[in-house]
Short mmCIF file of C-alpha atoms in Angstrom, two decimals:
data_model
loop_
_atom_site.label_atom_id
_atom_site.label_comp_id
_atom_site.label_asym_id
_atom_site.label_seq_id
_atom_site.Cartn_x
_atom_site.Cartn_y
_atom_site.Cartn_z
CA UNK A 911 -17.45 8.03 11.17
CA UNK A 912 -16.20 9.79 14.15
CA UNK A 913 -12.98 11.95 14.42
CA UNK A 914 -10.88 13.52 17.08
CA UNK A 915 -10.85 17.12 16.40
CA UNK A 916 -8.48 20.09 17.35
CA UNK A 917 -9.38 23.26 17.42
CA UNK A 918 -6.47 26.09 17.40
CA UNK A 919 -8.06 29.76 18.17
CA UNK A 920 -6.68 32.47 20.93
CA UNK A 921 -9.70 33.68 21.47
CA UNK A 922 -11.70 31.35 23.54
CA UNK A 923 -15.86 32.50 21.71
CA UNK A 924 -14.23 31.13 18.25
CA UNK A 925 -13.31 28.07 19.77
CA UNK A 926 -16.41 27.64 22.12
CA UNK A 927 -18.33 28.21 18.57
CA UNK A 928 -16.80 25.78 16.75
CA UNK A 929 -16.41 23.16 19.53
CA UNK A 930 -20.51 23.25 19.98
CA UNK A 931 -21.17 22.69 15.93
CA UNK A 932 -18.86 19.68 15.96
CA UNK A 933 -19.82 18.13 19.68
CA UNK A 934 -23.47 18.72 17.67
CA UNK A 935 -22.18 16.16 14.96
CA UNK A 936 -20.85 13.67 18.12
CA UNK A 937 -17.20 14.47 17.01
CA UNK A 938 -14.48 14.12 19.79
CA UNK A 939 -13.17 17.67 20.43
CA UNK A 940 -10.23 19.21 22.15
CA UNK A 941 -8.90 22.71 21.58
CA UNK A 942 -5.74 25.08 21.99
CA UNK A 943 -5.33 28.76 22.70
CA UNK A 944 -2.19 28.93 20.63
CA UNK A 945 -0.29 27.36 18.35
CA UNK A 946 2.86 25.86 21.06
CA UNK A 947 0.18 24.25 22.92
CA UNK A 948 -1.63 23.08 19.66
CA UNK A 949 2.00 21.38 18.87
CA UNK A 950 2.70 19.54 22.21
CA UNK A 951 -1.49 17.87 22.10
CA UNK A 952 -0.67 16.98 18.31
CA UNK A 953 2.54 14.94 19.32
CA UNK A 954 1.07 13.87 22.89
CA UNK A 955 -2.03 12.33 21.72
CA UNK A 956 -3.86 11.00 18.29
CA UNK A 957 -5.84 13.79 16.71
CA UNK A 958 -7.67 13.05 13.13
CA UNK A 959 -7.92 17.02 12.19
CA UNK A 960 -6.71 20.11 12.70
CA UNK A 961 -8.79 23.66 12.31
CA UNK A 962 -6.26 26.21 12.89
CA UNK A 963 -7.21 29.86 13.00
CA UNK A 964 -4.40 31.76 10.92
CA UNK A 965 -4.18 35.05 12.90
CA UNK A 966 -2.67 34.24 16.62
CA UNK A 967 0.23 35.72 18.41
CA UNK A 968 3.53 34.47 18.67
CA UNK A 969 3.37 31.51 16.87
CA UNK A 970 0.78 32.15 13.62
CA UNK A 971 -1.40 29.25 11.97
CA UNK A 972 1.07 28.79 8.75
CA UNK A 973 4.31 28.00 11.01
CA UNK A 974 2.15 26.08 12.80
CA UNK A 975 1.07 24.22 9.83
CA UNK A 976 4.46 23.82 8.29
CA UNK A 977 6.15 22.27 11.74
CA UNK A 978 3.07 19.70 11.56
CA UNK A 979 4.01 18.74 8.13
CA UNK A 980 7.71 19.05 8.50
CA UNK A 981 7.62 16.23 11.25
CA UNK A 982 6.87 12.32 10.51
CA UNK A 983 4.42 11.85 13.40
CA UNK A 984 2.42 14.43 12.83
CA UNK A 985 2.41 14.80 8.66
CA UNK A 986 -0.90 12.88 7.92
CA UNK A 987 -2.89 15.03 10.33
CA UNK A 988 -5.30 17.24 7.72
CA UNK A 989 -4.78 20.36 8.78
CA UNK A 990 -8.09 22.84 7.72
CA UNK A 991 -7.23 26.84 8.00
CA UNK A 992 -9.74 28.71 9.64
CA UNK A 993 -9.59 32.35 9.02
CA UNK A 994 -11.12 35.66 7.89
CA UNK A 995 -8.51 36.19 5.41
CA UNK A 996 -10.26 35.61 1.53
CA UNK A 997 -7.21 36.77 -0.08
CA UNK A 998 -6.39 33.80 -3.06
CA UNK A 999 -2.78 34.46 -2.15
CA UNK A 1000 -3.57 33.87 1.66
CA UNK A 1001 -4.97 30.48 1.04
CA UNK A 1002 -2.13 29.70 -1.71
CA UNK A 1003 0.62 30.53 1.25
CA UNK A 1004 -1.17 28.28 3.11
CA UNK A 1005 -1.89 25.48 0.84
CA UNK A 1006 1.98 25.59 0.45
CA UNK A 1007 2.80 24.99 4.28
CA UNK A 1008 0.48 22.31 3.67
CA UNK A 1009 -3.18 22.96 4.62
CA UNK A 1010 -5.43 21.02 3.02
CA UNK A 1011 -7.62 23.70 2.81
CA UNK A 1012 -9.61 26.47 4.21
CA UNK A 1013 -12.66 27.60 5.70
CA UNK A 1014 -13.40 31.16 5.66
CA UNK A 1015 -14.89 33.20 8.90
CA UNK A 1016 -17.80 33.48 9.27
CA UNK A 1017 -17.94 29.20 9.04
CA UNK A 1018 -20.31 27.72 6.91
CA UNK A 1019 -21.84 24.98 8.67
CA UNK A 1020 -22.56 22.89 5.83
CA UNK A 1021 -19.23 23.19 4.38
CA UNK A 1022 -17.56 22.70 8.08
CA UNK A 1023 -19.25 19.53 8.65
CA UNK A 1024 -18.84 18.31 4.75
CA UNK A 1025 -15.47 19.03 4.95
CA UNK A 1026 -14.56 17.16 8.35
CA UNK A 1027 -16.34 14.26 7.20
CA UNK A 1028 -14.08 13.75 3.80
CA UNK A 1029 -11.20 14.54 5.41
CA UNK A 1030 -11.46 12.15 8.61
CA UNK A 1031 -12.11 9.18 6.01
CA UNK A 1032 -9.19 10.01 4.14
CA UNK A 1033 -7.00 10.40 7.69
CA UNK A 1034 -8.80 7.33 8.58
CA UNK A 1035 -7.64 5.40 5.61
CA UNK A 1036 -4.17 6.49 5.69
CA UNK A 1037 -3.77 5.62 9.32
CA UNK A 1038 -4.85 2.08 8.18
CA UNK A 1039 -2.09 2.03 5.70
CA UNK A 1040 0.51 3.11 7.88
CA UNK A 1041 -0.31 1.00 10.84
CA UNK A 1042 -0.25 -2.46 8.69
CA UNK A 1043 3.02 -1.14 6.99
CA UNK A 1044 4.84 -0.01 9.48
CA UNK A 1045 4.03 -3.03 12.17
CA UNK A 1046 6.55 -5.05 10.10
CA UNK A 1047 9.05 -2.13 9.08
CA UNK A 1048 9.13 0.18 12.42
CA UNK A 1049 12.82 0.61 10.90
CA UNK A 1050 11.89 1.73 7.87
CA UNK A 1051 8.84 3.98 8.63
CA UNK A 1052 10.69 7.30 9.15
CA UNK A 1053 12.74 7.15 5.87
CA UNK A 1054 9.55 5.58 4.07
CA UNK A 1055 7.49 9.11 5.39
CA UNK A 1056 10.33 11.13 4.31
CA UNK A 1057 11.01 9.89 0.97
CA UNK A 1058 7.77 11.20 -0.23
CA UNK A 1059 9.49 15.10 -0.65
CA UNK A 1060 11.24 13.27 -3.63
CA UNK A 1061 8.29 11.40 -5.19
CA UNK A 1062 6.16 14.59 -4.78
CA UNK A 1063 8.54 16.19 -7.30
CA UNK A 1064 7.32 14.20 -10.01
CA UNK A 1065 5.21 15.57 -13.46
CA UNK A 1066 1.27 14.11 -12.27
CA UNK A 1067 -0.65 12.72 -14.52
CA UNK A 1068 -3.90 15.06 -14.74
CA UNK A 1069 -7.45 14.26 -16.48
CA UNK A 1070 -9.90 17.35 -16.88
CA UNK A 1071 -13.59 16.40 -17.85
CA UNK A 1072 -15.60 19.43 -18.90
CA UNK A 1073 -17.79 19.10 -21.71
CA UNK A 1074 -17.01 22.78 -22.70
CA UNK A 1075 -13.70 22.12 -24.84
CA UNK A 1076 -12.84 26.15 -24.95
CA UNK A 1077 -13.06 26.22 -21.00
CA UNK A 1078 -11.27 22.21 -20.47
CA UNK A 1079 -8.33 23.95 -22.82
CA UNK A 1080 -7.92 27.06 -20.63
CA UNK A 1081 -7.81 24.61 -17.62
CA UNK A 1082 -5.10 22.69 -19.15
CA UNK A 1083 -3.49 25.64 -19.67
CA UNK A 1084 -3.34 26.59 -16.04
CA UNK A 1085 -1.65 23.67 -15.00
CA UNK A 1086 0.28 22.13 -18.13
CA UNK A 1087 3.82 23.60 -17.11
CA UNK A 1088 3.99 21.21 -13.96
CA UNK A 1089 1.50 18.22 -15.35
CA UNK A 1090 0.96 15.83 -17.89
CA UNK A 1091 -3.00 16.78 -19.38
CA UNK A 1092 -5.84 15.15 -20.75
CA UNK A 1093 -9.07 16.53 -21.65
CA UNK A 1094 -12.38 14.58 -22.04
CA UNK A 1095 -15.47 15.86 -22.66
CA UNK A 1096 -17.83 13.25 -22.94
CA UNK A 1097 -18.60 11.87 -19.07
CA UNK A 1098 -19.30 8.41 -19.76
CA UNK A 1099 -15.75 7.84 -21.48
CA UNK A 1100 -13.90 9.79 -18.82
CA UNK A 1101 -14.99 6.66 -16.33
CA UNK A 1102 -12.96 4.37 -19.08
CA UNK A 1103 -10.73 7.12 -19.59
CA UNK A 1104 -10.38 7.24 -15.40
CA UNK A 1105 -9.98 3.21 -15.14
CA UNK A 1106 -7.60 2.71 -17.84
CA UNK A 1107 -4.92 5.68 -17.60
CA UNK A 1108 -3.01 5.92 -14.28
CA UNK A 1109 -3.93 8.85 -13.02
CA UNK A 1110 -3.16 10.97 -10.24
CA UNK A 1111 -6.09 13.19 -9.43
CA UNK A 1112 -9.32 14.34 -11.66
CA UNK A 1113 -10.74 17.46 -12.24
CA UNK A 1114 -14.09 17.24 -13.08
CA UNK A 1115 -16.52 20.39 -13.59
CA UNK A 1116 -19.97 20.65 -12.34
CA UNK A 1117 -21.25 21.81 -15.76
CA UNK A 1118 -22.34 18.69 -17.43
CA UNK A 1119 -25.29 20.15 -19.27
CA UNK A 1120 -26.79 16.10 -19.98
CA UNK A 1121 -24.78 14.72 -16.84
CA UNK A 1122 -24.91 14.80 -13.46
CA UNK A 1123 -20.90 15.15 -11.84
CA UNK A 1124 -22.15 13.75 -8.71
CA UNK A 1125 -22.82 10.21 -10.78
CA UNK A 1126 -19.54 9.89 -12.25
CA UNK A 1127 -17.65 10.71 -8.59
CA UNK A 1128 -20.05 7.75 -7.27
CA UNK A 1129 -19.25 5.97 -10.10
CA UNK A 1130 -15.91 6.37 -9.67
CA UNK A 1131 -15.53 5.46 -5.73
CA UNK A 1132 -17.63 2.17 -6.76
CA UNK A 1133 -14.58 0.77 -9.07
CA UNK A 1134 -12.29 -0.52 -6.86
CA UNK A 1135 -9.04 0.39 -9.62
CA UNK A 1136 -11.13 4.34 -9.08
CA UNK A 1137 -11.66 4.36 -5.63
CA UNK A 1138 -9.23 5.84 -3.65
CA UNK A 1139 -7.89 8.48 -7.09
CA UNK A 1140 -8.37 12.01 -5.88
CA UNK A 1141 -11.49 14.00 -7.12
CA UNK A 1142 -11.76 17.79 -7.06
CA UNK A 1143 -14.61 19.85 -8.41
CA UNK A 1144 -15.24 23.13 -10.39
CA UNK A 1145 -18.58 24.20 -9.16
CA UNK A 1146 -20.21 27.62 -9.67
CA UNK A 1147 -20.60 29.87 -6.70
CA UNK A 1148 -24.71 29.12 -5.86
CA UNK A 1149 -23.59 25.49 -5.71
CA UNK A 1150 -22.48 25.29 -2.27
CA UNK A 1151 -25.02 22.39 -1.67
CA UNK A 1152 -23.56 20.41 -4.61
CA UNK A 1153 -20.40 20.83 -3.49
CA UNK A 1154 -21.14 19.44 0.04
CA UNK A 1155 -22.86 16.72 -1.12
CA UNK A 1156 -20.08 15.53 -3.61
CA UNK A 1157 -17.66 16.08 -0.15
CA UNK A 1158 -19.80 13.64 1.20
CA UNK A 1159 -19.56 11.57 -1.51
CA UNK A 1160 -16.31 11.02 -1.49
CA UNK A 1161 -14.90 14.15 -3.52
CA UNK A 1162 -11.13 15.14 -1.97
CA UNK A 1163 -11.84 18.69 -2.94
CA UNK A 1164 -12.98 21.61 -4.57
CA UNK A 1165 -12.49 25.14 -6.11
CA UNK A 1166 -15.19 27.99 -7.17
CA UNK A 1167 -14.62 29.79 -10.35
CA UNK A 1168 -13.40 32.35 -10.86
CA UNK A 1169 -10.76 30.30 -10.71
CA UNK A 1170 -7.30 31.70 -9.12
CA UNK A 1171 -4.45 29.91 -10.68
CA UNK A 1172 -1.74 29.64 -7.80
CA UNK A 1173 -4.52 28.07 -5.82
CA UNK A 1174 -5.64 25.52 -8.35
CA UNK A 1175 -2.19 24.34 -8.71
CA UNK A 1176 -1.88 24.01 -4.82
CA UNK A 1177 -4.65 22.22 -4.25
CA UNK A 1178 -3.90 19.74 -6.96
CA UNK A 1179 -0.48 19.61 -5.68
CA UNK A 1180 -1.87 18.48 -2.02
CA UNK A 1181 -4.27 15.76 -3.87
CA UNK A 1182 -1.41 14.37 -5.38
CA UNK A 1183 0.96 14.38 -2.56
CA UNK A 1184 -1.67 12.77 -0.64
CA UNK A 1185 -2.19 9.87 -3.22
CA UNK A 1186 1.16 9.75 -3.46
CA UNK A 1187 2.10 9.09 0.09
CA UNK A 1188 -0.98 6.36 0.64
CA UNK A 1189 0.37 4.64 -2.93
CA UNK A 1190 3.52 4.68 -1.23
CA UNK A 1191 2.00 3.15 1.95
CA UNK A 1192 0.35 0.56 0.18
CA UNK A 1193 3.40 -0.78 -2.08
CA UNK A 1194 5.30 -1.11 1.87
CA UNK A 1195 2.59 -3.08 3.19
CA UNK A 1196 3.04 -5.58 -0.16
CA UNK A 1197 6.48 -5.85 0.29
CA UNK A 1198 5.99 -6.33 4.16
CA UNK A 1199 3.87 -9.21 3.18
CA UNK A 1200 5.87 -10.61 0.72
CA UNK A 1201 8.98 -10.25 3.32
CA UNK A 1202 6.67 -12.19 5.88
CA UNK A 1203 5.93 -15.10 4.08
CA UNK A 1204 9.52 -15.03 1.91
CA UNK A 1205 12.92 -16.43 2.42
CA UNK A 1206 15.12 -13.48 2.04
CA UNK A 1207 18.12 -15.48 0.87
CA UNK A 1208 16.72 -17.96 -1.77
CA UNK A 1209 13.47 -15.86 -2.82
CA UNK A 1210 11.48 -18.80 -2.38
CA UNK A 1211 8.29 -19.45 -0.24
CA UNK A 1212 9.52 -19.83 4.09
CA UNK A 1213 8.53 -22.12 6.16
CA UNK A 1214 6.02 -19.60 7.71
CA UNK A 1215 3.97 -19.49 4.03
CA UNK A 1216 4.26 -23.32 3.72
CA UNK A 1217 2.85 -24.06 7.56
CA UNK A 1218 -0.84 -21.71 6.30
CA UNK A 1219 -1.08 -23.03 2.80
CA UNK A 1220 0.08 -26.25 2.85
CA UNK A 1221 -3.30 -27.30 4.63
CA UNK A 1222 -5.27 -25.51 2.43
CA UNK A 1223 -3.88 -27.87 -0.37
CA UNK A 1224 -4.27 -30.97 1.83
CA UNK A 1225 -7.72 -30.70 2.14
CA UNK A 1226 -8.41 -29.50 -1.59
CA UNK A 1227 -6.80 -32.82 -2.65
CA UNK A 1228 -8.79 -34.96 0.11
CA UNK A 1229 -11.75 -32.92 -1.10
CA UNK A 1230 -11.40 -33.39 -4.80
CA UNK A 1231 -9.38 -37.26 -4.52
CA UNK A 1232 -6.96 -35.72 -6.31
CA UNK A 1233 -3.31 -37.06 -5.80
CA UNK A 1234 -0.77 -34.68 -4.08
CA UNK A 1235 2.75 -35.89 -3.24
CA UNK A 1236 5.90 -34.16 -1.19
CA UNK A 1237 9.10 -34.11 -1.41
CA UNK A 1238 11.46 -33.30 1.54
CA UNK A 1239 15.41 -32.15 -0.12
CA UNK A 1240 18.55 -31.75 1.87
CA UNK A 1241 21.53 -30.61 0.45
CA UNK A 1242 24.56 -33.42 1.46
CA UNK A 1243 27.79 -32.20 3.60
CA UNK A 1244 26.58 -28.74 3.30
CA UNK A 1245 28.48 -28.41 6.65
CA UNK A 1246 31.66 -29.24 4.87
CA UNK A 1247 31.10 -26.28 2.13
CA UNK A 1248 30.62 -23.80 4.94
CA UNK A 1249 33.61 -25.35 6.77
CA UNK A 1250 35.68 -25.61 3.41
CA UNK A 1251 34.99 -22.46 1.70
CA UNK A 1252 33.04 -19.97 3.80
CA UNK A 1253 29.42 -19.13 4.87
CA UNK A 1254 29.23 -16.72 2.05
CA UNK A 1255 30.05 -19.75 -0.56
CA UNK A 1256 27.02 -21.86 1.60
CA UNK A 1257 24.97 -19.19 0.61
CA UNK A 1258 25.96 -18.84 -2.92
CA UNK A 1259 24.91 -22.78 -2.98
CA UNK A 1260 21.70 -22.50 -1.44
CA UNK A 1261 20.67 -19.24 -3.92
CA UNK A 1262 22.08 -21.47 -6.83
CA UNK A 1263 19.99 -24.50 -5.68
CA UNK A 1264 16.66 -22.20 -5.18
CA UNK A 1265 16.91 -21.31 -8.63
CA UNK A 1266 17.50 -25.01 -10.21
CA UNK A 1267 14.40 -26.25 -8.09
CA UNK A 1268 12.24 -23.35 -9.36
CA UNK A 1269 13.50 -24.23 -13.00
CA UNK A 1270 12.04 -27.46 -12.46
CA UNK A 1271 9.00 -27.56 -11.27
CA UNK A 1272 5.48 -26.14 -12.07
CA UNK A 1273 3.78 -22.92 -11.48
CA UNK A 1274 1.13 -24.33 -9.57
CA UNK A 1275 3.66 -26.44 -7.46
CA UNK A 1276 5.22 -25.05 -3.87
CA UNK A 1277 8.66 -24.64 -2.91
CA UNK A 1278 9.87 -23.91 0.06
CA UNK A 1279 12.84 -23.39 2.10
CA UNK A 1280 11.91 -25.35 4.76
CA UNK A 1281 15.09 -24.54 7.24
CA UNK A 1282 18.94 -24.16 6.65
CA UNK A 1283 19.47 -26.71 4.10
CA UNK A 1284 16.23 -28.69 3.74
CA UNK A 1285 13.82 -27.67 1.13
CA UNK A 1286 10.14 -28.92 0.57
CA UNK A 1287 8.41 -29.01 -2.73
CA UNK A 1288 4.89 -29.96 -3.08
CA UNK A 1289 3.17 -31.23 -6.08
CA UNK A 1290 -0.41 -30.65 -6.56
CA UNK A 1291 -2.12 -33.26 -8.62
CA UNK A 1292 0.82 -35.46 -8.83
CA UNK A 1293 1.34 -39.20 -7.96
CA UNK A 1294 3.92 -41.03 -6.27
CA UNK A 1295 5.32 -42.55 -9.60
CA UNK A 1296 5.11 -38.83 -11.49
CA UNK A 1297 6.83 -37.19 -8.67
CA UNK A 1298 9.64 -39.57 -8.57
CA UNK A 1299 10.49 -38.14 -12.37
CA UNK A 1300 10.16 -34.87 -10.80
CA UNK A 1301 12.63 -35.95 -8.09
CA UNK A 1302 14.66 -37.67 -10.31
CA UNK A 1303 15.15 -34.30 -12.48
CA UNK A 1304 15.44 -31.99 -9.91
CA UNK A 1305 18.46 -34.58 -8.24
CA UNK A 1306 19.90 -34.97 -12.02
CA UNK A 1307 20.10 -30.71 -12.43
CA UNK A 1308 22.28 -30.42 -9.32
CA UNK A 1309 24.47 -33.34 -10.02
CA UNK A 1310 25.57 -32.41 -13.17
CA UNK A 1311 26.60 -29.21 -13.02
CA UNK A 1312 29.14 -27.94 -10.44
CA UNK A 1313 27.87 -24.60 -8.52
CA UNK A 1314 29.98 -21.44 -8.74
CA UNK A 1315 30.37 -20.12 -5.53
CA UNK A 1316 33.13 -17.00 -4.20
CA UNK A 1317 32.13 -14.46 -6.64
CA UNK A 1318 32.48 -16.97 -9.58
CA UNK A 1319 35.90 -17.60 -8.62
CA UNK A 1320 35.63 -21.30 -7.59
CA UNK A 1321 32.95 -23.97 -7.73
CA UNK A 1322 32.08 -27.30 -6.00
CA UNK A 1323 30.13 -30.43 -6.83
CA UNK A 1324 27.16 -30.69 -4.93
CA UNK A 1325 24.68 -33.39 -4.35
CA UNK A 1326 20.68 -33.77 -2.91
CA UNK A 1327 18.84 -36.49 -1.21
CA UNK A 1328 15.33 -36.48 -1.33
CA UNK A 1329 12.48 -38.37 0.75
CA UNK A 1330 8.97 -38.86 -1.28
CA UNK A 1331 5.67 -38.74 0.03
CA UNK A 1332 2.38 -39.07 -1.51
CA UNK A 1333 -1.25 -38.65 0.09
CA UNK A 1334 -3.23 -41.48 1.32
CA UNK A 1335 -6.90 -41.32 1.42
CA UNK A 1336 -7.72 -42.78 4.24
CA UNK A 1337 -6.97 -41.77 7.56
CA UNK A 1338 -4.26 -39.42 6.22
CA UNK A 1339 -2.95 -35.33 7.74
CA UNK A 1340 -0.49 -33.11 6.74
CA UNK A 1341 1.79 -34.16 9.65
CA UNK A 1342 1.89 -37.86 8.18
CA UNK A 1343 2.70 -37.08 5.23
CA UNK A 1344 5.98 -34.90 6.05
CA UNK A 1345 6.58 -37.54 8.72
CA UNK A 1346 6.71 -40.31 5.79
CA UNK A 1347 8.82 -37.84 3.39
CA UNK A 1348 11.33 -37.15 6.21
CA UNK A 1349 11.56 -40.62 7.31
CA UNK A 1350 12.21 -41.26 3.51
CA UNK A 1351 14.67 -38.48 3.68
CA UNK A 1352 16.68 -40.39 6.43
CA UNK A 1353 16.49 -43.20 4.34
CA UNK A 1354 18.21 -41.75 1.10
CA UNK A 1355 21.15 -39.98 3.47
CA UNK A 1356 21.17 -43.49 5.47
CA UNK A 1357 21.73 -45.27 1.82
CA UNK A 1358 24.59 -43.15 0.52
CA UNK A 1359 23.13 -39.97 -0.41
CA UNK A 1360 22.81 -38.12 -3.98
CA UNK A 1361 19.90 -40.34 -4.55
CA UNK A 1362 15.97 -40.20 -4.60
CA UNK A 1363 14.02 -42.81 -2.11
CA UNK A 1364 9.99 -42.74 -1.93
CA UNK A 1365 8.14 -43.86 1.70
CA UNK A 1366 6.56 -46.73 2.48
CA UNK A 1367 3.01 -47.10 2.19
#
C-alpha cells in the first residue's frame, strides 16, 4: 500500500535522509522546512502521514501537531514525531497534542518503515469511512468530526492478556483510574474473551511462554467482529523484530518495558480515540444509508428502495413459481385534509397510516411510500385471493378508526382505495404488474372509493 508522506525537518540532511529511505519503499514524498509551511501543504493537498521533527524554530513540532488535530480537515492525518528527545515525558507531551507516536533519532529503519505501513492502512481505512459518510451528510461532517472530543471522554473498556497474573495486575493498576479492566491469562480464551466483550483496545504482552502473540493479533484481524479493535504490544527491549513484524501485522501499537505510566495511558488514549472516531464514522454511513433508501416522514421503505429491490423479488418469484401480488393504496381527498386542516394534520395522517399498514402486514412483505399519498405494498408468496384479505384488512383498519391529527386535538375519518395485482407467469415484468395495480387503483377511486378492486387478468 502506498502513502503520501510529509516530512517536517529545518535542516534540509534530515529530510534528504529520510526522503531517500521512504522513496526506497516507493512511498510518495514531499517535505517542509518548517512547521507554517508544513501547515499550508497539509490543508492544500492530501497527505496520508506526517513525520515531524520536534525541535524547529518558530513554530515547534507539538504546536504543529496540536493545530493539525485541532482542525477537521486535517485531524485524521497520523502524525509520527521524529526527534532526538527520549525523555518519557517528551513523548507523553506529545502523545497529548496528538502524535500517534514517535520515532527516536537516530531512525530505525525497520521500525520507520513498520510503522508507516500500519499507520497508512489505518489513514487509509478511515479516509474510506469518511468519504462514504460524508458524500450523503457534507452538512453534517464538521459537527460529526467534532463531536468526537465528547465521546473521547468516555471510561474504555480495556482487556490485558498476560499470562503472568502478578505483572497483568500491576498493568491494570496503571490504567484502572480512567478504564474499565479485564485480565486474561490464558491466550486462547482472550480470542472469545476479545469477540464477545465490546472492547475498545487490547493489550496483549509478548511473553506468552506456550503462545506465540503474533498468532492471536492474526487471529484477531481474521474475525471480522476483531478486525478493526486496536492492538498494542508489551514487548521486551531485544524484540524490535517482533515488534515490527506484529506492526505489519496489523498491531496499532506498541510500548517497551520498562514501562512509563503517563505514556501507556497516552497511547491507549490515542487507540481509543482512533476507534472511536472510525466507530463513529461507520454508524454515519448506516444512517446515511438508511436515510437513502427511507422515507423520512412515514419511516417506511421510499420509492428509491422499492425501484432496486422490487426486481430482485420479481424474478425470485418467476424463478421459484411462487405467487407474488401488489397492491397500489391512495389515501381519498387527502387534498381536502391539507386544505381543511393544515399540511401539518396531512402529515399526521400519512405517519398514522404508515404505522396501520406496517401493523398489518408481514415481515417479509414491502411497504413503501411510493409518492405523496400513494403507498405500495408487496406480498411475497401471496395470491390474488390471499392478498385481497390482506387488502381487505388493511382498508377495514383505516376505516374504522378516525385519525388524530393537530397534536391530538382533532381527528378526521379517513378512507383508502386500493388496486390489486398479482404475477402472471407468462410473459409478465415488473412494469405490468404496477401498470395492472394502478389501473385497478383508478378503478376503485372511479367506483366510489374506500373500497378494494383486484385487475383484470
Amino acid at each position: 500500500m502506498t502513502a503520501r508522506i510529509l516530512v517536517v525537518d529545518d535542516l534540509p540532511a534530515n529530510v534528504k535522509l529520510l526522503e531517500t529511505r521512504l522513496l526506497a519503499e516507493y512511498y510518495d514524498v514531499v517535505s517542509a522546512l518548517s512547521g507554517q509551511e508544513a501547515l499550508e501543504i497539509c490543508h492544500s493537498s492530501n497527505v496520508d502521514i506526517v513525520l515531524l521533527d520536534v525541535m524547529m524554530p518558530g513554530m515547534d513540532g507539538f504546536e504543529v501537531c496540536r493545530r493539525l488535530k485541532a482542525d477537521p480537515k486535517t485531524t485524521n492525518i497520523p502524525v509520527v514525531m521524529v526527534t532526538a528527545l527520549d525523555r518519557p515525558e517528551d513523548r507523553v507531551r506529545g502523545l497529548e497534542a496528538g502524535a500517534d507516536d514517535f520515532l527516536t533519532k537516530p531512525v530505525n529503519d525497520l521500525q520507520l518503515i513498520s510503522r508507516v505501513k500500519s499507520l497508512a492502512r489505518l489513514k487509509n481505512l478511515s479516509d474510506e469511512l469518511f468519504l462514504r459518510a460524508s458524500t450523503a451528510r457534507e452538512a453534517d461532517i464538521e459537527a460529526l468530526l467534532m463531536s468526537r472530543a465528547d465521546d473521547a471522554k468516555a471510561r474504555a473498556k480495556l482487556l490485558i492478556v498476560d499470562e503472568d497474573l502478578k505483572v497483568a495486575s500491576r498493568l491494570e493498576g496503571l490504567l484502572s483510574k480512567d478504564n474499565q479492566i479485564d485480565i486474561v491469562t490464558q491466550p486462547p480464551a482472550a480470542l472469545i474473551s476479545v469477540v464477545e466483550g465490546g472492547y475498545d483496545c487490547v493489550i496483549i504482552s509478548t511473553g506468552l511462554s506456550g503462545y506465540d502473540p503474533l498468532r492471536l493479533c492474526s487471529q484477531m484481524r481474521a474475525i471480522e467482529r476483531t478486525r478493526l479493535l486496536p492492538i498494542i504490544l508489551i514487548a521486551e527491549h531485544g524484540e524490535t523484530g517482533l515488534v515490527a513484524r506484529g506492526l505489519d501485522l496489523g498491531v496499532n501499537d506498541y510500548l517497551m518495558r520498562p514501562l512509563d505510566r503517563n505514556e501507556l495511558l497516552a497511547r491507549v488514549r490515542t487507540q481509543v480515540k482512533r476507534k472511536r472516531y472510525n466507530d463513529l464514522l461507520r454508524r454515519s454511513l448506516s444512517q446515511t444509508i438508511e436515510m437513502a433508501v427511507t422515507d423520512g416522514l412515514t419511516g417506511l421503505h421510499n420509492r428509491r428502495y422499492l425501484d432496486s429491490h422490487m426486481s430482485m423479488l420479481f424474478t425470485r418469484s418467476v424463478s421459484r413459481e411462487r405467487p407474488l401480488s401488489v397492491l397500489m393504496t391512495d389515501i381519498d381527498h387527502f387534498k381536502r385534509i391539507n386544505d381543511t386542516y393544515g399540511h401539518d394534520a396531512g402529515d399526521d395522517v400519512l405517519r398514522d397510516f404508515a404505522g396501520r399498514l406496517h401493523r398489518n402486514i408481514r415481515g417479509i412483505d414491502l411497504a413503501c411510500r411510493y409518492g405523496g399519498e400513494e403507498f405500495i405494498v408487496v406480498l411475497p408468496d401471496t395470491d390474488a385471493h390471499m392478498a385481497a384479505v390482506v387488502a381487505e384488512r388493511i382498508r377495514e383498519t383505516v376505516a374504522s378508526t378516525p385519525f388524530l391529527i393537530c397534536n391530538g386535538t382533532a381527528s378526521v375519518d379517513v378512507t383508502i382505495s386500493i388496486g390489486l395485482a398479482s404475477l402472471q407467469l407468462r410473459d409478465d415484468s415488473v412494469e405490468k404488474l404496477f401498470k395492472r395495480a394502478d389501473v385497478a387503483l383508478y378503478e376503485a377511486k372511479k367506483n366510489g372509493r374506500n373500497r378494494v378492486v383486484g385487475a383484470v387478468a
